[in-house]
Coordinates of C-alpha atoms and ligand atoms in Angstrom, one line a residue:
M1089 CA -12.0 -2.7 31.0
Q1090 CA -15.0 -1.0 30.6
K1091 CA -17.9 -3.0 29.0
T1092 CA -19.7 -1.9 25.8
Y1093 CA -22.5 0.3 26.2
L1094 CA -24.7 -1.7 24.1
Q1095 CA -24.2 -4.8 26.3
G1096 CA -27.7 -5.8 27.6
T1097 CA -29.6 -3.4 25.2
K1098 CA -30.2 -3.6 21.4
K1099 CA -26.9 -4.3 19.8
I1100 CA -25.3 -2.6 16.7
T1101 CA -26.9 -5.0 14.0
Q1102 CA -30.4 -4.9 15.8
L1103 CA -30.9 -1.1 15.7
D1104 CA -33.0 0.7 13.4
L1105 CA -30.9 3.5 11.5
A1106 CA -32.2 6.4 13.3
S1107 CA -31.4 4.8 16.6
L1108 CA -27.9 3.9 15.3
N1109 CA -27.3 7.4 14.3
K1110 CA -28.4 8.8 17.8
L1111 CA -25.9 6.4 19.5
L1112 CA -23.0 7.4 17.1
T1113 CA -23.6 11.0 17.6
S1114 CA -23.7 10.6 21.4
N1115 CA -20.6 8.8 21.3
Q1116 CA -22.1 5.4 22.6
I1117 CA -20.8 2.8 19.9
R1118 CA -17.4 1.5 20.7
A1119 CA -14.9 0.3 17.8
C1120 CA -11.8 -2.0 17.6
V1121 CA -9.5 -2.0 14.6
I1122 CA -7.5 -5.3 14.3
G1123 CA -4.2 -4.6 12.8
I1124 CA -3.1 -1.3 13.4
G1125 CA -0.5 -1.0 10.8
R1126 CA 0.1 1.5 7.8
I1127 CA -3.7 1.5 7.1
G1128 CA -5.3 0.2 10.2
L1129 CA -3.6 2.9 12.7
P1130 CA -5.1 5.8 10.6
T1131 CA -8.2 4.1 10.4
A1132 CA -8.6 3.4 13.9
L1133 CA -7.4 7.1 14.7
T1134 CA -10.2 8.4 12.1
I1135 CA -12.8 6.7 13.9
A1136 CA -11.6 7.8 17.4
N1137 CA -11.4 11.7 15.9
A1138 CA -15.3 11.0 15.1
K1139 CA -15.6 10.6 19.0
V1140 CA -16.4 6.8 18.5
P1141 CA -13.8 5.0 21.7
T1142 CA -11.8 3.1 19.8
V1143 CA -9.2 0.3 20.5
G1144 CA -6.4 -0.7 18.2
V1145 CA -5.6 -4.3 18.4
D1146 CA -2.3 -5.9 17.1
I1147 CA 0.0 -8.9 17.7
N1148 CA 2.9 -6.6 17.5
A1149 CA 3.7 -5.8 21.4
E1150 CA 6.4 -3.3 20.5
L1151 CA 4.0 -1.4 18.4
V1152 CA 1.2 -1.6 20.7
N1153 CA 3.8 -0.1 23.7
K1154 CA 5.1 2.7 21.6
I1155 CA 1.4 3.9 20.5
N1156 CA 0.6 3.6 24.2
S1157 CA 3.7 5.6 25.5
G1158 CA 2.2 8.4 23.0
I1159 CA 4.8 7.6 20.3
F1160 CA 3.2 7.9 16.8
P1161 CA 4.7 5.5 14.6
L1162 CA 3.9 6.8 10.8
K1163 CA 6.2 9.6 10.5
D1164 CA 5.5 9.8 6.7
E1165 CA 1.6 10.1 7.2
P1166 CA 1.2 13.9 7.2
G1167 CA -1.7 15.2 9.6
Y1168 CA -1.9 12.0 11.8
D1169 CA 0.4 13.1 14.4
K1170 CA -1.9 15.7 15.6
I1171 CA -5.0 13.5 15.3
F1172 CA -3.0 10.9 17.4
T1173 CA -2.3 13.4 20.2
D1174 CA -5.9 14.5 20.3
V1175 CA -7.4 11.1 20.5
M1176 CA -4.9 9.9 23.1
N1177 CA -5.2 13.1 25.2
Q1178 CA -9.1 12.6 25.3
K1179 CA -8.8 8.9 25.9
L1180 CA -10.7 8.0 22.7
F1181 CA -7.9 5.7 21.6
H1182 CA -5.3 3.3 23.0
A1183 CA -3.8 -0.1 21.7
T1184 CA -3.7 -3.5 23.1
T1185 CA -2.4 -7.2 22.2
K1186 CA -5.4 -8.5 23.9
I1187 CA -8.2 -9.4 21.4
E1188 CA -10.0 -11.5 23.9
E1189 CA -10.6 -8.2 25.7
A1190 CA -11.2 -5.7 22.9
V1191 CA -13.5 -7.9 20.9
P1192 CA -16.3 -8.6 23.3
N1193 CA -16.2 -4.8 24.3
S1194 CA -16.9 -3.5 20.9
D1195 CA -19.9 -3.1 18.6
L1196 CA -18.0 -2.5 15.5
I1197 CA -14.9 -4.6 14.6
L1198 CA -13.0 -3.7 11.6
L1199 CA -10.2 -5.8 10.1
S1200 CA -7.1 -4.1 8.7
L1201 CA -5.2 -7.2 8.5
P1202 CA -2.4 -8.0 6.0
T1203 CA -3.0 -10.1 2.9
P1204 CA 0.4 -10.5 1.5
M1205 CA 1.5 -13.3 -0.9
D1206 CA 3.9 -16.4 -0.2
K1207 CA 7.2 -16.9 -2.1
D1208 CA 5.2 -18.7 -5.0
N1209 CA 2.9 -15.6 -5.3
I1210 CA 0.0 -17.2 -3.6
P1211 CA -2.4 -15.0 -1.7
D1212 CA -1.8 -15.4 2.1
Y1213 CA -5.0 -14.9 4.1
S1214 CA -3.6 -16.5 7.2
A1215 CA -4.0 -13.5 9.6
L1216 CA -7.8 -13.1 8.4
R1217 CA -8.2 -16.8 9.2
I1218 CA -6.5 -16.6 12.6
V1219 CA -8.5 -13.4 13.4
G1220 CA -11.9 -15.0 12.0
K1221 CA -11.4 -18.0 14.6
Q1222 CA -10.9 -15.5 17.4
L1223 CA -13.9 -13.6 16.5
G1224 CA -16.1 -16.5 16.5
R1225 CA -15.1 -17.3 20.0
F1226 CA -14.8 -13.9 21.4
M1227 CA -17.5 -11.7 19.7
E1228 CA -20.8 -10.6 21.5
P1229 CA -23.8 -11.6 19.5
H1230 CA -25.0 -9.2 17.1
S1231 CA -21.7 -7.2 16.5
L1232 CA -20.7 -5.7 13.5
V1233 CA -17.5 -6.9 11.3
V1234 CA -16.1 -4.9 8.6
V1235 CA -13.1 -6.3 6.5
E1236 CA -11.0 -3.4 5.2
S1237 CA -8.3 -5.7 4.1
T1238 CA -8.0 -6.5 0.3
I1239 CA -9.1 -9.9 -0.6
E1240 CA -10.4 -11.9 -3.4
P1241 CA -14.0 -11.6 -4.4
G1242 CA -16.2 -14.5 -2.6
F1243 CA -13.3 -14.7 0.2
I1244 CA -15.9 -13.3 2.9
E1245 CA -19.0 -15.5 1.7
N1246 CA -17.0 -18.7 1.1
E1247 CA -14.3 -18.9 3.9
L1248 CA -14.4 -16.1 6.5
V1249 CA -18.0 -16.5 7.5
Q1250 CA -17.7 -20.2 7.7
I1251 CA -14.8 -19.8 10.0
I1252 CA -16.5 -17.4 12.2
E1253 CA -19.3 -19.5 12.5
S1254 CA -17.2 -22.7 13.0
E1255 CA -17.0 -22.0 16.7
N1256 CA -20.8 -22.9 16.6
R1257 CA -21.7 -19.7 18.5
L1258 CA -22.5 -17.3 15.8
V1259 CA -24.5 -17.1 12.5
A1260 CA -23.9 -14.6 9.9
G1261 CA -26.8 -12.1 9.1
K1262 CA -28.7 -13.5 12.1
T1263 CA -26.5 -13.2 15.3
F1264 CA -23.7 -11.1 13.5
G1265 CA -23.1 -8.8 10.8
I1266 CA -20.5 -8.9 8.1
G1267 CA -19.6 -6.7 5.3
V1268 CA -16.5 -5.1 3.6
C1269 CA -15.1 -1.6 2.9
P1270 CA -12.0 -2.1 0.8
E1271 CA -9.4 0.5 1.9
N1272 CA -8.2 2.4 -1.2
A1273 CA -5.8 5.1 0.6
N1274 CA -2.4 5.6 -0.6
P1275 CA 0.4 5.6 1.9
G1276 CA 1.7 9.2 2.6
E1277 CA -1.5 10.7 1.6
I1278 CA -4.0 8.8 3.6
L1279 CA -5.6 11.7 5.7
H1280 CA -6.2 13.3 2.3
D1281 CA -7.8 10.0 0.8
F1282 CA -10.0 9.3 3.9
T1283 CA -11.5 12.8 3.5
K1284 CA -11.7 12.6 -0.3
L1285 CA -11.8 9.3 -1.9
P1286 CA -15.3 7.5 -2.3
R1287 CA -15.6 4.2 -0.3
L1288 CA -17.1 1.1 -1.2
V1289 CA -19.6 -0.6 1.1
G1290 CA -20.8 -4.3 0.6
G1291 CA -22.6 -6.3 3.2
F1292 CA -23.6 -9.9 3.6
D1293 CA -27.1 -8.9 3.2
E1294 CA -29.0 -5.4 2.6
D1295 CA -29.5 -4.7 6.1
T1296 CA -26.0 -5.1 7.1
T1297 CA -25.1 -2.7 4.1
D1298 CA -27.5 -0.1 5.7
I1299 CA -25.7 -0.4 8.9
I1300 CA -22.6 -0.1 7.7
M1301 CA -23.3 2.7 5.5
E1302 CA -25.2 4.6 8.4
T1303 CA -21.9 3.9 10.6
Y1304 CA -19.2 4.9 8.0
R1305 CA -21.2 8.1 7.2
H1306 CA -20.7 9.5 10.8
I1307 CA -17.0 8.5 10.3
F1308 CA -15.8 9.2 6.9
P1309 CA -17.1 12.5 5.3
V1310 CA -16.9 11.0 1.6
E1311 CA -19.1 9.6 -0.8
L1312 CA -20.3 6.0 0.2
I1313 CA -20.8 3.5 -2.9
R1314 CA -23.3 1.0 -2.0
M1315 CA -22.4 -2.3 -3.8
P1316 CA -24.9 -5.4 -4.1
N1317 CA -22.8 -7.6 -1.9
C1318 CA -19.2 -8.1 -0.6
K1319 CA -17.8 -9.7 -3.3
T1320 CA -18.5 -7.1 -5.8
A1321 CA -17.0 -4.4 -3.7
N1322 CA -13.9 -6.7 -3.4
A1323 CA -14.1 -7.0 -7.2
V1324 CA -13.9 -3.2 -7.6
K1325 CA -10.9 -2.8 -5.5
L1326 CA -8.9 -5.3 -7.6
T1327 CA -10.2 -4.2 -10.8
T1328 CA -8.7 -0.4 -10.1
N1329 CA -5.4 -1.6 -9.0
V1330 CA -5.1 -4.4 -11.5
F1331 CA -6.1 -1.8 -14.2
R1332 CA -3.1 0.3 -13.1
D1333 CA -0.7 -2.6 -13.2
I1334 CA -1.6 -3.7 -16.7
N1335 CA -1.6 0.0 -17.8
I1336 CA 1.9 0.3 -16.3
A1337 CA 3.0 -2.6 -18.0
F1338 CA 2.0 -1.3 -21.4
I1339 CA 3.9 1.8 -20.8
N1340 CA 6.8 -0.1 -19.5
E1341 CA 6.9 -2.1 -22.7
L1342 CA 6.4 1.0 -25.0
A1343 CA 9.4 2.5 -23.0
I1344 CA 11.7 -0.2 -24.0
L1345 CA 10.5 0.1 -27.7
F1346 CA 11.1 3.9 -27.7
E1347 CA 14.5 3.6 -26.4
K1348 CA 15.3 1.4 -29.6
L1349 CA 13.0 3.9 -31.8
D1350 CA 14.9 7.0 -30.2
I1351 CA 11.7 8.3 -29.2
D1352 CA 11.3 10.1 -25.5
I1353 CA 8.3 8.6 -23.8
L1354 CA 7.8 11.5 -21.7
K1355 CA 7.1 13.6 -24.7
V1356 CA 4.6 10.9 -26.0
L1357 CA 2.8 10.7 -22.6
E1358 CA 2.7 14.5 -22.3
A1359 CA 1.0 15.0 -25.5
A1360 CA -1.2 11.8 -25.5
D1361 CA -2.6 13.1 -22.3
K1362 CA -4.0 16.0 -24.0
K1363 CA -6.6 13.5 -25.4
Y1364 CA -9.8 13.3 -23.4
N1365 CA -9.8 9.5 -23.1
F1366 CA -6.2 8.9 -22.5
Q1367 CA -5.2 7.8 -18.8
I1368 CA -1.7 8.6 -18.1
H1369 CA 0.7 6.1 -16.4
Y1370 CA 4.7 6.3 -16.4
P1371 CA 7.2 3.8 -16.9
G1372 CA 9.4 2.8 -14.1
P1373 CA 11.9 0.3 -12.7
G1374 CA 9.1 -2.3 -11.6
V1375 CA 5.9 -1.9 -9.7
G1376 CA 6.0 -2.6 -6.1
G1377 CA 4.1 -2.0 -2.8
P1378 CA 1.9 -3.9 -0.9
C1379 CA -1.2 -3.5 -3.2
L1380 CA -0.5 -3.7 -7.1
P1381 CA 1.5 -6.8 -7.5
V1382 CA -0.2 -8.5 -4.7
N1383 CA -3.9 -7.6 -6.1
S1384 CA -2.8 -8.9 -9.7
Y1385 CA -1.8 -12.1 -8.1
Q1386 CA -5.0 -12.1 -6.1
L1387 CA -7.2 -11.7 -9.3
L1388 CA -5.1 -14.5 -10.8
N1389 CA -5.7 -16.9 -8.0
S1390 CA -9.6 -16.3 -8.4
A1391 CA -9.0 -17.0 -12.1
R1392 CA -7.1 -20.0 -11.6
K1393 CA -9.9 -21.9 -9.7
F1394 CA -11.9 -21.8 -13.1
D1395 CA -9.2 -21.9 -15.8
S1396 CA -5.4 -21.4 -15.6
G1397 CA -5.3 -19.7 -18.8
L1398 CA -7.7 -16.8 -17.9
L1399 CA -6.5 -13.4 -17.4
K1400 CA -3.6 -13.7 -19.9
I1401 CA -3.2 -10.0 -19.9
V1402 CA -2.8 -10.0 -16.2
Q1403 CA 0.0 -12.6 -16.2
A1404 CA 1.7 -10.8 -19.0
S1405 CA 1.7 -7.6 -17.4
R1406 CA 3.3 -9.1 -14.1
Q1407 CA 5.9 -10.7 -16.2
I1408 CA 6.6 -7.3 -17.8
N1409 CA 6.6 -5.5 -14.5
E1410 CA 8.7 -7.9 -12.9
G1411 CA 11.2 -8.0 -16.0
M1412 CA 12.2 -4.1 -15.5
P1413 CA 14.9 -4.2 -13.0
S1414 CA 16.8 -6.3 -15.6
H1415 CA 16.1 -3.9 -18.3
V1416 CA 17.6 -1.1 -15.5
I1417 CA 20.6 -3.3 -15.4
D1418 CA 21.0 -3.5 -19.1
L1419 CA 20.6 0.4 -19.1
L1420 CA 23.5 0.6 -16.7
S1421 CA 25.7 -1.9 -18.5
N1422 CA 25.3 -0.1 -21.7
A1423 CA 26.2 3.4 -20.1
L1424 CA 29.3 2.1 -18.3
N1425 CA 30.5 0.5 -21.5
D1426 CA 30.6 4.1 -22.8
A1427 CA 32.9 4.8 -20.1
N1428 CA 34.9 1.7 -20.6
K1429 CA 33.8 0.2 -17.5
T1430 CA 31.7 -3.0 -16.5
I1431 CA 29.3 -3.8 -13.6
K1432 CA 31.8 -6.0 -12.2
N1433 CA 34.0 -4.1 -9.6
S1434 CA 32.1 -0.8 -10.1
T1435 CA 30.3 1.1 -7.3
I1436 CA 26.7 1.8 -8.0
L1437 CA 24.7 4.3 -5.8
L1438 CA 21.1 3.7 -5.7
L1439 CA 19.0 7.0 -5.1
G1440 CA 15.9 5.9 -3.4
I1441 CA 14.7 2.2 -2.5
S1442 CA 11.0 2.9 -1.4
Y1443 CA 8.5 1.4 -4.0
K1444 CA 7.2 4.8 -4.5
A1445 CA 8.1 8.5 -3.9
D1446 CA 7.9 10.1 -0.5
V1447 CA 6.9 7.0 1.6
K1448 CA 9.0 4.9 4.1
D1449 CA 8.0 1.6 2.4
I1450 CA 10.1 -0.9 0.6
Q1451 CA 7.6 -3.7 0.4
L1452 CA 8.2 -5.6 -2.8
S1453 CA 10.1 -2.6 -4.2
P1454 CA 11.9 -3.2 -7.4
A1455 CA 15.2 -1.7 -5.8
E1456 CA 15.5 -5.3 -4.2
Q1457 CA 15.9 -6.9 -7.5
I1458 CA 18.1 -4.3 -8.8
V1459 CA 20.2 -4.7 -5.7
K1460 CA 20.4 -8.4 -6.0
K1461 CA 21.3 -8.3 -9.7
L1462 CA 24.1 -5.6 -9.2
K1463 CA 25.4 -8.0 -6.4
E1464 CA 25.4 -11.0 -8.7
L1465 CA 27.4 -9.3 -11.3
G1466 CA 29.9 -8.2 -9.0
A1467 CA 29.2 -4.6 -8.2
K1468 CA 29.5 -2.8 -4.7
V1469 CA 26.2 -1.2 -4.0
R1470 CA 25.6 2.0 -2.0
I1471 CA 22.1 3.2 -1.0
Y1472 CA 20.9 6.7 -0.4
D1473 CA 17.5 7.2 0.7
P1474 CA 16.1 10.1 3.0
Y1475 CA 13.8 7.6 4.6
F1476 CA 16.3 5.0 5.1
K1477 CA 19.4 6.8 6.4
S1478 CA 22.1 5.0 8.3
T1479 CA 20.6 1.8 8.6
K1480 CA 20.9 -1.5 7.2
I1481 CA 18.9 -2.7 4.3
Y1482 CA 19.5 -5.4 1.7
D1483 CA 22.5 -6.3 4.0
I1484 CA 24.0 -2.8 3.1
N1485 CA 24.7 0.0 5.5
T1486 CA 22.9 2.9 4.0
E1487 CA 24.1 6.4 3.6
N1488 CA 23.4 9.3 5.9
D1489 CA 23.5 12.2 3.4
L1490 CA 23.4 12.7 -0.2
P1491 CA 26.6 14.7 -1.0
S1492 CA 28.8 12.2 0.9
S1493 CA 27.4 9.3 -0.7
I1494 CA 28.5 10.7 -4.3
S1495 CA 32.4 9.8 -4.0
D1496 CA 34.3 7.0 -5.7
I1497 CA 31.4 6.0 -7.4
D1498 CA 31.0 4.7 -10.9
G1499 CA 27.3 5.0 -11.3
V1500 CA 24.0 6.3 -10.1
I1501 CA 20.6 4.7 -10.6
I1502 CA 17.7 6.7 -9.7
V1503 CA 15.2 4.4 -8.4
T1504 CA 12.7 6.2 -6.4
P1505 CA 11.6 9.9 -7.2
H1506 CA 11.5 11.2 -3.7
K1507 CA 10.8 15.0 -3.5
E1508 CA 14.7 15.5 -2.4
F1509 CA 15.9 14.2 -5.7
S1510 CA 13.7 16.5 -7.8
D1511 CA 16.1 19.1 -7.9
L1512 CA 19.0 17.0 -8.4
E1513 CA 21.2 19.0 -10.6
P1514 CA 23.2 17.2 -13.1
T1515 CA 25.9 19.7 -12.6
F1516 CA 26.1 18.9 -9.0
L1517 CA 27.0 15.3 -9.9
S1518 CA 29.5 15.9 -12.6
S1519 CA 31.2 18.4 -10.5
K1520 CA 31.7 15.6 -8.1
I1521 CA 32.9 13.0 -10.4
K1522 CA 34.0 12.8 -14.2
N1523 CA 32.3 10.8 -16.6
L1524 CA 29.6 9.8 -14.2
T1525 CA 27.1 7.1 -15.4
V1526 CA 23.4 8.1 -14.5
I1527 CA 20.4 5.9 -15.0
D1528 CA 17.1 8.0 -14.5
T1529 CA 14.4 5.3 -14.2
R1530 CA 11.6 8.2 -13.3
G1531 CA 12.1 10.9 -15.5
I1532 CA 13.0 13.4 -13.3
M1533 CA 16.6 14.6 -15.1
D1534 CA 16.5 16.8 -18.0
K1535 CA 18.6 14.8 -20.4
R1536 CA 20.1 17.6 -22.3
A1537 CA 21.2 19.2 -19.2
A1538 CA 22.6 15.8 -18.1
K1539 CA 24.7 15.7 -21.4
K1540 CA 25.7 19.1 -21.0
A1541 CA 27.0 18.5 -17.6
G1542 CA 29.2 15.7 -19.0
L1543 CA 27.2 12.9 -17.6
I1544 CA 27.0 9.5 -19.2
F1545 CA 23.1 9.5 -18.9
R1546 CA 20.4 6.8 -19.7
G1547 CA 16.7 7.6 -19.1
L1548 CA 14.1 4.7 -19.1
G1549 CA 12.1 5.1 -22.2
R1550 CA 13.8 8.4 -23.1
G1551 CA 15.7 7.6 -26.3
K1552 CA 18.9 9.1 -27.3
I1553 CA 19.7 12.7 -26.4
Ligands
NAD1387 N1 -0.3 -0.4 2.5 C1 -1.1 0.1 1.6 O1 -0.7 1.0 0.8 C2 -2.7 -0.5 1.4 C3 -3.4 0.5 0.8 C4 -4.6 0.0 0.5 C5 -5.1 -1.4 1.2 N2 -4.3 -2.2 1.9 C6 -4.7 -3.4 2.4 O2 -4.9 -3.2 3.8 C7 -4.6 -4.1 4.6 C8 -3.7 -4.0 5.6 O3 -2.2 -3.6 5.0 P1 -1.2 -2.8 5.7 O4 -0.4 -2.2 4.6 O5 -1.8 -1.7 6.7 O6 -0.5 -3.8 6.5 P2 0.5 -3.6 7.7 O7 1.4 -4.7 7.7 O8 1.3 -2.4 7.7 O9 -0.4 -4.0 8.9 C9 -0.8 -4.9 9.3 C10 -0.8 -5.0 10.8 O10 -1.9 -6.2 11.2 C11 -1.0 -6.9 12.2 N3 -1.3 -8.1 12.6 C12 -0.9 -9.4 11.7 N4 -1.5 -10.4 12.2 C13 -2.3 -10.1 13.2 C14 -3.1 -10.8 13.9 N5 -3.3 -12.0 13.8 N6 -3.7 -10.2 14.9 C15 -3.6 -8.8 15.1 N7 -2.8 -8.2 14.3 C16 -2.3 -8.7 13.3 C17 0.4 -6.6 12.2 O11 1.2 -6.7 13.3 C18 0.5 -5.3 11.4 O12 0.8 -4.3 12.5 C19 -4.0 -5.2 3.4 O13 -5.2 -6.2 3.1 C20 -3.6 -4.4 2.4 O14 -3.7 -5.2 1.2 C21 -3.1 -1.8 1.9

């Protein structure tokens, strides 16, 4: 393996900014990204595309082999397939499972490791802890570590630094640099976000922040927001996502109230959005994905260390959003009743299972809870999702196409507003099945058209027709 250019000379954290810039623009800095999943792979490709030779490290040998044989695994991430081909052809990027080789040969080491939560909703930082130990063992002195994973404020200062230092080779701020740049990108739009969204940069000390800012300026053509330290940058990331979780919970509760008051929430939101200081959020069947639910629990975990009653609003929001699948089931039961049917022995088709539109991702998707509840109540469940055709999800063999999935069913629940469903005509559904029940949890169907077509329609938060 080729040794890093900077070996034997001044290393990345020892350089003045002008020298660093010179080395970056002459392609002499080497990087590795540890964790090349949904976020890490596009990150690594972006660095390589800025002509910084980059190695992607992952424990998933199948993923690594796929990448090295030229197969781009993120088909729902527009723009990156071309960048992938370009950087692979130019030998600016490859993948490996060998962290012990990649790390000592890199000046810049980015961590894009998963930070999920366990079954009790406690954040799980085990991947960062394992890799922290390996960095302590394998990193060359004066390398730079940037953590892009979403973590609680204080995790770097109070834990990761100590883990790296525990190998008794390196000391933060003296013989290695460490900082954070919490990732903000949205799956399905990562290329757009990497070229448009501002990024937060916080370092262990001011000099490290300078070095990260200079390095990132070379790679990401976006505004870099300098933060006073790591924990403040991580606090911003959590604040923005938990803000969304709370606001969606508010709108979800309003949706339930407006159903009772016979008010259409979409009309309310459309008009409210005309006011300069209103920020629109939409109701839905629950809040999923690898970020929002996890980030709320991360913030709650931080608060619990001081006072278990702190952040009541976040606790309540989680409860509301996690209760939405039950509300969807109530809407279905109520609508089926109009057709003299019950959930028991009905066949229900879920349209979409991804946690959000147009991505192939079911992490913490409310679809899972909806399926579970339907099965418990004795329904047969079918799934059609354009991103999960003819496969097995939640122990169900998924459908291959939309038209053929609409036969011999009693109800449809629109869970994910994928583009493919946006022009779903009520008459198309009613032409296939008489008295079909349709529950639209995403506001994509015109409720008057649904009624006119003869569907038994319920829209989440939509009031009566
Ligand atoms: N996906 C998103 O929408 C999103 C958006 C913003 C931020 N984030 C944050 O980015 C981070 C990464 O998330 P992701 O969605 O890319 O996760 P992911 O699960 O898609 O990818 C993580 C990768 O890390 C690898 N990995 C796990 N343990 C490892 C180890 N010990 N050594 C090497 N590789 C290891 C996994 O095999 C996987 O390929 C998380 O902190 C997440 O919260 C995610």
